[in-house]
Amino acid sequence: MKRLLKTLYSQSSFITRPLYGGTGYILMMHRVCPNVPGIRLEDNAGMEMTPKKLESVIQFFRSRDYEFISLEQLVERLSRRKNLQRFVVFTFDD
């Protein structure tokens, strides 16, 4: 059952793509930290982003006129199917 749920979740974009595809992005960031020497968790290296890299990602979306919105705004827009101009949502869990 777990495998089925995982497959359905990972394939959910195929279901929503006809309605919402190309409208926007949800970017899930794990950790933003400076690239300085010191004690780091090696296993997390692939999930880290420097502030400079984050700034370049922000500039990328700004230069393409994406609107930066919150998850709450996204839920509201999707439920109303209204105001679905190009958007980007950033999430951070650390």
XYZ file of N, CA, C and O in Angstrom:
376
model
N 0.811 -1.195 0.000
C 0.000 0.000 0.000
C 0.855 1.260 0.000
O 0.549 2.210 -0.692
N 1.937 1.266 0.814
C 2.832 2.413 0.849
C 3.406 2.700 -0.528
O 3.505 3.843 -0.937
N 3.781 1.651 -1.231
C 4.358 1.807 -2.564
C 3.341 2.425 -3.528
O 3.664 3.301 -4.312
N 2.092 1.988 -3.448
C 1.034 2.526 -4.301
C 0.828 4.012 -4.021
O 0.743 4.810 -4.946
N 0.755 4.376 -2.734
C 0.568 5.780 -2.380
C 1.734 6.633 -2.845
O 1.547 7.736 -3.353
N 2.942 6.113 -2.679
C 4.121 6.857 -3.121
C 4.088 7.055 -4.633
O 4.383 8.131 -5.137
N 3.701 6.030 -5.380
C 3.611 6.138 -6.836
C 2.543 7.141 -7.240
O 2.766 7.979 -8.112
N 1.378 7.089 -6.600
C 0.307 8.034 -6.919
C 0.734 9.461 -6.620
O 0.475 10.369 -7.404
N 1.389 9.659 -5.496
C 1.845 11.000 -5.126
C 2.858 11.516 -6.133
O 2.771 12.641 -6.591
N 3.821 10.688 -6.513
C 4.864 11.138 -7.428
C 4.333 11.356 -8.837
O 4.915 12.098 -9.606
N 3.210 10.738 -9.170
C 2.630 10.897 -10.497
C 1.491 11.910 -10.520
O 0.846 12.091 -11.547
N 1.233 12.576 -9.405
C 0.092 13.481 -9.333
C 0.189 14.637 -10.310
O -0.821 15.197 -10.709
N 1.401 14.996 -10.723
C 1.526 16.106 -11.676
C 0.840 15.785 -12.996
O 0.371 16.680 -13.688
N 0.764 14.509 -13.359
C 0.086 14.145 -14.604
C -1.413 14.432 -14.519
O -2.056 14.730 -15.508
N -1.945 14.347 -13.312
C -3.368 14.615 -13.110
C -3.647 16.118 -13.128
O -4.605 16.569 -13.736
N -2.795 16.888 -12.465
C -3.041 18.327 -12.347
C -2.488 19.143 -13.509
O -2.882 20.285 -13.682
N -1.597 18.572 -14.297
C -0.967 19.329 -15.378
C -1.959 19.978 -16.346
O -1.786 21.144 -16.699
N -3.024 19.282 -16.792
C -3.953 19.938 -17.718
C -4.617 21.187 -17.128
O -4.943 22.114 -17.854
N -4.810 21.216 -15.814
C -5.447 22.370 -15.175
C -4.464 23.471 -14.809
O -4.743 24.648 -14.981
N -3.310 23.073 -14.278
C -2.410 24.059 -13.698
C -1.004 24.064 -14.293
O -0.178 24.864 -13.887
N -0.695 23.179 -15.205
C 0.662 23.055 -15.722
C 1.181 24.339 -16.328
O 0.494 24.997 -17.098
N 2.403 24.697 -15.963
C 3.039 25.878 -16.518
C 2.650 27.175 -15.845
O 3.163 28.225 -16.184
N 1.748 27.108 -14.881
C 1.284 28.317 -14.218
C 2.296 28.831 -13.210
O 2.487 30.026 -13.084
N 2.943 27.926 -12.500
C 3.877 28.379 -11.484
C 4.709 27.252 -10.920
O 4.648 26.118 -11.383
N 5.491 27.619 -9.917
C 6.414 26.681 -9.293
C 6.312 26.763 -7.782
O 6.108 27.839 -7.225
N 6.501 25.619 -7.136
C 6.698 25.562 -5.694
C 8.113 25.025 -5.500
O 8.414 23.907 -5.904
N 8.968 25.848 -4.931
C 10.361 25.454 -4.715
C 10.548 25.095 -3.246
O 10.262 25.900 -2.360
N 11.009 23.890 -3.006
C 11.205 23.408 -1.641
C 12.689 23.476 -1.300
O 13.482 22.694 -1.808
N 13.029 24.436 -0.480
C 14.412 24.618 -0.050
C 14.596 23.935 1.297
O 13.727 24.018 2.162
N 15.731 23.297 1.452
C 15.982 22.647 2.730
C 16.770 23.558 3.666
O 16.373 23.798 4.788
N 17.871 24.083 3.137
C 18.745 24.843 4.018
C 19.520 25.879 3.230
O 20.103 25.578 2.199
N 19.532 27.116 3.715
C 20.324 28.184 3.115
C 21.381 28.571 4.129
O 21.068 28.949 5.252
N 22.637 28.442 3.731
C 23.725 28.778 4.640
C 24.958 29.176 3.840
O 25.140 28.741 2.705
N 25.795 30.027 4.418
C 27.001 30.459 3.715
C 27.952 29.305 3.475
O 27.980 28.337 4.233
N 28.702 29.411 2.425
C 29.677 28.379 2.069
C 30.998 28.696 2.764
O 31.919 29.227 2.168
N 31.054 28.384 4.050
C 32.252 28.641 4.841
C 32.766 27.323 5.405
O 31.986 26.409 5.664
N 34.064 27.230 5.581
C 34.600 25.991 6.151
C 34.125 25.812 7.594
O 33.876 26.772 8.302
N 33.978 24.595 7.979
C 33.542 24.314 9.338
C 32.902 22.952 9.405
O 32.916 22.186 8.446
N 32.347 22.669 10.532
C 31.697 21.380 10.730
C 30.348 21.391 10.029
O 29.496 22.226 10.298
N 30.183 20.497 9.088
C 28.935 20.376 8.334
C 28.526 18.913 8.311
O 29.350 18.021 8.433
N 27.279 18.684 8.118
C 26.795 17.324 7.937
C 26.949 16.971 6.457
O 26.272 17.544 5.608
N 27.851 16.068 6.165
C 28.126 15.721 4.768
C 26.889 15.232 4.035
O 26.705 15.511 2.861
N 26.041 14.498 4.727
C 24.839 13.971 4.083
C 23.876 15.064 3.650
O 23.039 14.855 2.783
N 23.969 16.247 4.240
C 23.071 17.352 3.900
C 23.631 18.263 2.814
O 22.939 19.189 2.394
N 24.836 18.035 2.378
C 25.476 18.933 1.415
C 24.635 19.131 0.152
O 24.558 20.230 -0.387
N 23.980 18.097 -0.310
C 23.166 18.207 -1.515
C 21.868 18.964 -1.313
O 21.181 19.297 -2.270
N 21.537 19.242 -0.066
C 20.292 19.958 0.236
C 20.548 21.396 0.655
O 19.634 22.111 1.018
N 21.793 21.826 0.603
C 22.139 23.181 1.015
C 22.262 24.102 -0.190
O 22.595 23.676 -1.284
N 21.986 25.378 0.066
C 22.107 26.395 -0.955
C 22.743 27.621 -0.303
O 22.384 27.973 0.823
N 23.643 28.253 -1.003
C 24.257 29.463 -0.456
C 23.304 30.640 -0.648
O 22.444 30.620 -1.535
N 23.458 31.683 0.166
C 22.644 32.883 -0.036
C 22.806 33.461 -1.441
O 21.836 33.936 -2.032
N 24.012 33.381 -1.983
C 24.254 33.895 -3.341
C 23.449 33.103 -4.376
O 22.869 33.669 -5.304
N 23.392 31.791 -4.227
C 22.609 30.955 -5.142
C 21.117 31.262 -5.005
O 20.393 31.369 -6.001
N 20.659 31.434 -3.762
C 19.257 31.785 -3.539
C 18.936 33.109 -4.221
O 17.893 33.251 -4.865
N 19.823 34.068 -4.096
C 19.615 35.368 -4.747
C 19.520 35.211 -6.265
O 18.671 35.836 -6.906
N 20.334 34.360 -6.845
C 20.272 34.163 -8.300
C 18.961 33.496 -8.715
O 18.407 33.803 -9.773
N 18.438 32.599 -7.886
C 17.144 31.967 -8.171
C 16.036 33.024 -8.115
O 15.168 33.077 -8.991
N 16.077 33.885 -7.107
C 15.085 34.957 -6.988
C 15.156 35.875 -8.200
O 14.131 36.233 -8.791
N 16.358 36.266 -8.596
C 16.521 37.144 -9.755
C 16.009 36.487 -11.036
O 15.444 37.156 -11.904
N 16.201 35.176 -11.156
C 15.708 34.444 -12.316
C 14.197 34.619 -12.448
O 13.676 34.949 -13.507
N 13.470 34.407 -11.352
C 12.009 34.523 -11.400
C 11.554 35.973 -11.536
O 10.574 36.243 -12.229
N 12.252 36.895 -10.915
C 11.914 38.321 -11.077
C 12.052 38.756 -12.531
O 11.207 39.475 -13.041
N 13.128 38.332 -13.156
C 13.379 38.749 -14.541
C 12.344 38.191 -15.508
O 12.208 38.679 -16.625
N 11.618 37.183 -15.087
C 10.582 36.573 -15.927
C 9.174 36.930 -15.449
O 8.199 36.316 -15.838
N 9.076 37.941 -14.601
C 7.801 38.490 -14.112
C 6.920 37.480 -13.375
O 5.696 37.508 -13.499
N 7.533 36.602 -12.609
C 6.751 35.707 -11.747
C 6.381 36.469 -10.486
O 7.162 37.266 -9.973
N 5.195 36.216 -9.976
C 4.764 36.812 -8.726
C 5.150 35.872 -7.584
O 4.925 34.668 -7.659
N 5.720 36.415 -6.535
C 6.099 35.637 -5.357
C 4.910 35.635 -4.407
O 4.452 36.687 -3.976
N 4.393 34.441 -4.101
C 3.219 34.329 -3.236
C 3.473 33.286 -2.148
O 4.399 32.487 -2.242
N 2.610 33.297 -1.139
C 2.706 32.328 -0.044
C 1.915 31.070 -0.394
O 1.098 31.068 -1.322
N 2.127 30.014 0.389
C 1.340 28.790 0.194
C -0.144 29.048 0.426
O -0.991 28.495 -0.273
N -0.452 29.898 1.398
C -1.855 30.224 1.666
C -2.494 30.905 0.449
O -3.634 30.604 0.084
N -1.763 31.831 -0.169
C -2.287 32.492 -1.365
C -2.469 31.490 -2.497
O -3.448 31.568 -3.248
N -1.561 30.551 -2.607
C -1.666 29.540 -3.656
C -2.920 28.693 -3.475
O -3.666 28.464 -4.427
N -3.163 28.245 -2.247
C -4.348 27.432 -1.971
C -5.607 28.207 -2.329
O -6.519 27.681 -2.973
N -5.653 29.467 -1.946
C -6.825 30.294 -2.253
C -7.022 30.428 -3.767
O -8.119 30.264 -4.277
N -5.955 30.698 -4.481
C -6.053 30.874 -5.936
C -6.462 29.588 -6.637
O -7.264 29.608 -7.560
N -5.882 28.481 -6.207
C -6.216 27.213 -6.851
C -7.654 26.799 -6.559
O -8.337 26.253 -7.431
N -8.121 27.062 -5.336
C -9.492 26.680 -5.003
C -10.508 27.524 -5.768
O -11.584 27.054 -6.096
N -10.155 28.752 -6.073
C -11.058 29.630 -6.826
C -10.791 29.594 -8.330
O -11.557 30.166 -9.097
N -9.660 28.965 -8.696
C -9.216 28.959 -10.104
C -9.221 30.374 -10.665
O -9.638 30.631 -11.783
N -8.767 31.264 -9.847
C -8.797 32.671 -10.176
C -7.405 33.255 -10.000
O -6.662 32.843 -9.116
N -7.054 34.209 -10.827
C -5.779 34.917 -10.688
C -4.600 33.949 -10.747
O -3.730 33.961 -9.898
N -4.593 33.088 -11.749
C -3.537 32.088 -11.875
C -2.414 32.560 -12.797
O -1.924 31.817 -13.628
N -2.031 33.827 -12.646
C -0.882 34.278 -13.413
C 0.373 33.571 -12.912
O 0.337 32.880 -11.907
N 1.454 33.772 -13.590
C 2.701 33.083 -13.250
C 3.125 33.410 -11.820
O 3.235 34.553 -11.435
N 3.379 32.353 -11.043
C 3.741 32.540 -9.643
C 4.866 31.606 -9.261
O 5.147 30.617 -9.925
N 5.498 31.938 -8.131
C 6.479 31.052 -7.520
C 6.286 31.125 -5.999
O 6.004 32.191 -5.450
N 6.376 29.966 -5.367
C 6.272 29.846 -3.913
C 7.586 29.235 -3.426
O 8.040 28.233 -3.965
N 8.185 29.850 -2.420
C 9.385 29.292 -1.805
C 9.002 28.708 -0.462
O 8.310 29.356 0.331
N 9.445 27.498 -0.185
C 9.256 26.906 1.134
C 10.632 26.564 1.699
O 11.549 26.214 0.951
N 10.778 26.690 3.005
C 12.035 26.390 3.692
C 11.713 25.538 4.908
O 10.829 25.891 5.680
N 12.438 24.448 5.079
C 12.149 23.629 6.260
C 13.255 23.644 7.293
O 13.135 23.017 8.322
N 14.325 24.351 7.060
C 15.383 24.511 8.076
C 15.780 25.965 8.177
O 15.695 26.700 7.269
